[in-house]
Coordinates of C-alpha atoms in Angstrom, one line a residue:
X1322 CA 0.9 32.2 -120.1
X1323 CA 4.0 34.8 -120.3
X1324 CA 7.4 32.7 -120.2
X1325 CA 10.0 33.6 -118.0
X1326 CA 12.7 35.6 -119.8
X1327 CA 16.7 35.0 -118.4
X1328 CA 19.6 36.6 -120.7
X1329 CA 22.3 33.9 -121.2
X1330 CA 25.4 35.7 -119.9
X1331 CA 23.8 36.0 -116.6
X1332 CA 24.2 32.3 -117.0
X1333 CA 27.6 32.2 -118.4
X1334 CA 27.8 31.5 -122.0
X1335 CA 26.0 33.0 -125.7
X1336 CA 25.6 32.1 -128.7
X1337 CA 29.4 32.4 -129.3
X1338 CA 29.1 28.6 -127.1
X1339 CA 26.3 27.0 -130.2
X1340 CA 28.3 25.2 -132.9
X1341 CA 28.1 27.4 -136.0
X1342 CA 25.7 24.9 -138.1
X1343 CA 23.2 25.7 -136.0
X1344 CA 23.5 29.1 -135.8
X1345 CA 23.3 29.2 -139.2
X1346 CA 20.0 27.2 -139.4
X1347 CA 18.1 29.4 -136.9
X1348 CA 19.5 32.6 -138.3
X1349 CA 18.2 31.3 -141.7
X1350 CA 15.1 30.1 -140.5
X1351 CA 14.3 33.6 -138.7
X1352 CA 15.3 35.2 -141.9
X1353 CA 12.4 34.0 -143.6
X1354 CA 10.0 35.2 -141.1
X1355 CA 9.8 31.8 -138.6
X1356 CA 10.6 31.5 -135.1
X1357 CA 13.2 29.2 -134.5
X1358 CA 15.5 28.4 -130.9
X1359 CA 17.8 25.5 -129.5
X1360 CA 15.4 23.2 -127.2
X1361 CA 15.8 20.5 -124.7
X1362 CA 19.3 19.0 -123.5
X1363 CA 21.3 21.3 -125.1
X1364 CA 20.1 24.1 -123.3
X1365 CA 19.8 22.8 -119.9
X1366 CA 23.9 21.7 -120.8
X1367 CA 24.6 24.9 -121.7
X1368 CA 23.2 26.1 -118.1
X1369 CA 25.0 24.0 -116.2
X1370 CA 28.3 24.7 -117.6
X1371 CA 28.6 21.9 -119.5
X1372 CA 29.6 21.4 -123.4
X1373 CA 26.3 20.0 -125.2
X1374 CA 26.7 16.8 -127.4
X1375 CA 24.0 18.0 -129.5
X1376 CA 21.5 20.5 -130.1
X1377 CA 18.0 20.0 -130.6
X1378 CA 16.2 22.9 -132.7
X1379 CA 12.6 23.6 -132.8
X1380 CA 10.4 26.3 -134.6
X1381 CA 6.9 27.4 -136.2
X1382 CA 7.9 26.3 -139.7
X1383 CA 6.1 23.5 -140.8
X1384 CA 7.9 20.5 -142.4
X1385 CA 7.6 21.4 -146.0
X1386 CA 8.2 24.8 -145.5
X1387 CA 11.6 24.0 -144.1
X1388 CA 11.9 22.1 -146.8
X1389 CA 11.6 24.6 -149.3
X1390 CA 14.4 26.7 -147.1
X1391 CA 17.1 23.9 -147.2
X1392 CA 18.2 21.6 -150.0
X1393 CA 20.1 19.7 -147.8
X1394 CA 16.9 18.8 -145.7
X1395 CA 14.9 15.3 -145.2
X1396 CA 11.7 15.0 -143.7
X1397 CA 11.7 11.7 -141.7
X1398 CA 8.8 9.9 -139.3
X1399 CA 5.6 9.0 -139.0
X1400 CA 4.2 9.6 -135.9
X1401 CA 5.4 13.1 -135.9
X1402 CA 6.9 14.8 -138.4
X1403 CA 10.7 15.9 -138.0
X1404 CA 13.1 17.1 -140.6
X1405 CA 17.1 16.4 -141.1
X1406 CA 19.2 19.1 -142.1
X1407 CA 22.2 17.3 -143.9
X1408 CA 25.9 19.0 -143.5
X1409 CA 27.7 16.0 -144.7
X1410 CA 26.6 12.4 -144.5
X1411 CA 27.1 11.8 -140.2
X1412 CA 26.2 15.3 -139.6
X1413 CA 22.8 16.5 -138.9
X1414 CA 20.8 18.7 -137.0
X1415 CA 17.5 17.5 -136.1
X1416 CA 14.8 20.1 -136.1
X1417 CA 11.4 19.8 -134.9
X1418 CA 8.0 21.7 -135.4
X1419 CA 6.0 23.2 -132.3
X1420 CA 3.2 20.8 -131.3
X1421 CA 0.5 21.2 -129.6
X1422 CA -1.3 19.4 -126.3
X1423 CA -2.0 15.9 -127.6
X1424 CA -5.3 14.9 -129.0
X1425 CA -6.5 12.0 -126.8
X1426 CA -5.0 12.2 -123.4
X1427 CA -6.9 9.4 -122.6
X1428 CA -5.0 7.0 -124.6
X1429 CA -1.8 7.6 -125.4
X1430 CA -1.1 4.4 -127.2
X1431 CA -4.2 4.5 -129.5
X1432 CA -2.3 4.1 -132.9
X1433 CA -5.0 6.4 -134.6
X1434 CA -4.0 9.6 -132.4
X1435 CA -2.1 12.5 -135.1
X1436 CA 1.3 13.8 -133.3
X1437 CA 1.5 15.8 -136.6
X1438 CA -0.8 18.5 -134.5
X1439 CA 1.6 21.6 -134.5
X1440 CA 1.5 24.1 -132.1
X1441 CA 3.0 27.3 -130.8
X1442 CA 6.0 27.7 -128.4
X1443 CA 4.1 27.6 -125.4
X1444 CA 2.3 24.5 -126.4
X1445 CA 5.2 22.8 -127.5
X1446 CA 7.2 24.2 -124.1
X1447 CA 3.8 21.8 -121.7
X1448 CA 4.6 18.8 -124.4
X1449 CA 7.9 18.4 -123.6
X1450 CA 9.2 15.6 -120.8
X1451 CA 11.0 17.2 -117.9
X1452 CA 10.8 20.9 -117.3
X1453 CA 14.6 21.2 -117.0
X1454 CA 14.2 19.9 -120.6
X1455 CA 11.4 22.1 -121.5
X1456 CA 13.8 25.6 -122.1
X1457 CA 14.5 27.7 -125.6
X1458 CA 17.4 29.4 -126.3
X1459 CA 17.0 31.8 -128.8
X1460 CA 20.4 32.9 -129.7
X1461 CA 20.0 35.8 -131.6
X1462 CA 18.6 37.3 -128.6
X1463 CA 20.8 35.6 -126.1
X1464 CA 17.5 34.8 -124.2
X1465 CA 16.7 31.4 -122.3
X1466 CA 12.6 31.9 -122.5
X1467 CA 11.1 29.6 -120.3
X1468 CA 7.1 28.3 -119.5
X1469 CA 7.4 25.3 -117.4
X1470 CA 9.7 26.4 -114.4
X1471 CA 13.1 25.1 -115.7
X1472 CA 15.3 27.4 -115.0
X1473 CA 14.5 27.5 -111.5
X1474 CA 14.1 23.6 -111.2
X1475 CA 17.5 23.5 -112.4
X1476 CA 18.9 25.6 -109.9
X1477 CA 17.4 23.8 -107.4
X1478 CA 18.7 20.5 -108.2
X1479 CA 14.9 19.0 -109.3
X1480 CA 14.3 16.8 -112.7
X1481 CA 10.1 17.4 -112.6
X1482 CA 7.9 15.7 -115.4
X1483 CA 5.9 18.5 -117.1
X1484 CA 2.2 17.6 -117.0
X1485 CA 0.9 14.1 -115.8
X1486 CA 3.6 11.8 -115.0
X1487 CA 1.9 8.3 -116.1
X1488 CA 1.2 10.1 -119.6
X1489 CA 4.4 11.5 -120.0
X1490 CA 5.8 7.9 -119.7
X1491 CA 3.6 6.1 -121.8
X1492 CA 3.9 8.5 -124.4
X1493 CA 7.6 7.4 -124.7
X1494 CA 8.5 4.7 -122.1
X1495 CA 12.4 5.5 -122.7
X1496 CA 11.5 9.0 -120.6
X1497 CA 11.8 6.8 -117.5
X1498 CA 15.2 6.2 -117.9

């Protein structure tokens, strides 16, 4: 499926708007060769005008890999795999590997089912919660690329689930509130 592609400043605001930590981490992460954008929250903030507490990264680099790119970086988790990239001892930026479509959609709270199952972008974009939660910013591009309808849903004043509501929730019961 082909994401919808929107440039930021039709939107009012670029990547002069992204704290410069995280610039830094995506610029360094697409340096050596891996896709990295701002996901989630942070973008759909950024969209409606609104200063972001936080930003949420996410990319194709695998754990150990970004790792190997920052010394100041912790791998933390179980059930999936994230990574902490340290800038002093309270500031971090949380960046997440793409995932793909679970592995047993039947039971979601089977203990035995892997979320360490990465994916690509697009994969990630149908595992995420809401679709006004489910847009990438890539900031070196100023592009908001979207798969799941956000953009629009935003617009119109919806919060849809992405996928299959009653999964979505038991997958992480704290989506419902």
């Amino acid at each position: 499926m082909r994401p919808r592609i929107y440039s930021s400043i039709k939107f009012g605001f670029s990547s002069e708007d992204i704290d410069r930590e995280v610039l830094d981490v995506i610029l360094r992460l697409n340096g050596a060769g891996y896709k990295a954008y701002i996901v989630g929250g942070g973008v759909r903030d950024l969209l409606l005008g609104k200063r972001p507490k936080d930003f949420d990264l996410v990319t194709d680099a695998r754990p150990t890999q970004i790792k190997r790119i920052f010394r100041n970086a912790r791998v933390i988790g179980r059930r999936f795999k994230l990574v902490h990239i340290y800038f002093s001892r309270l500031k971090y930026l949380e960046l997440a590997t793409f995932r793909q479509k679970q592995s047993d959609p039947d039971d979601p709270s089977e203990e035995q089912y892997d979320q360490n199952e990465f994916g690509t972008e697009e994969t990630d974009a149908f595992r995420r919660d809401l679709t006004i939660n489910g847009l990438y910013y890539d900031p070196e591009s100023e592009e908001i690329i979207d798969y799941v309808g956000g953009v629009e849903d935003l617009q119109a004043g919806l919060v849809k689930v992405i996928g299959e509501p009653a999964l979505r929730f038991a997958e992480d019961p704290v989506r419902m509130l």
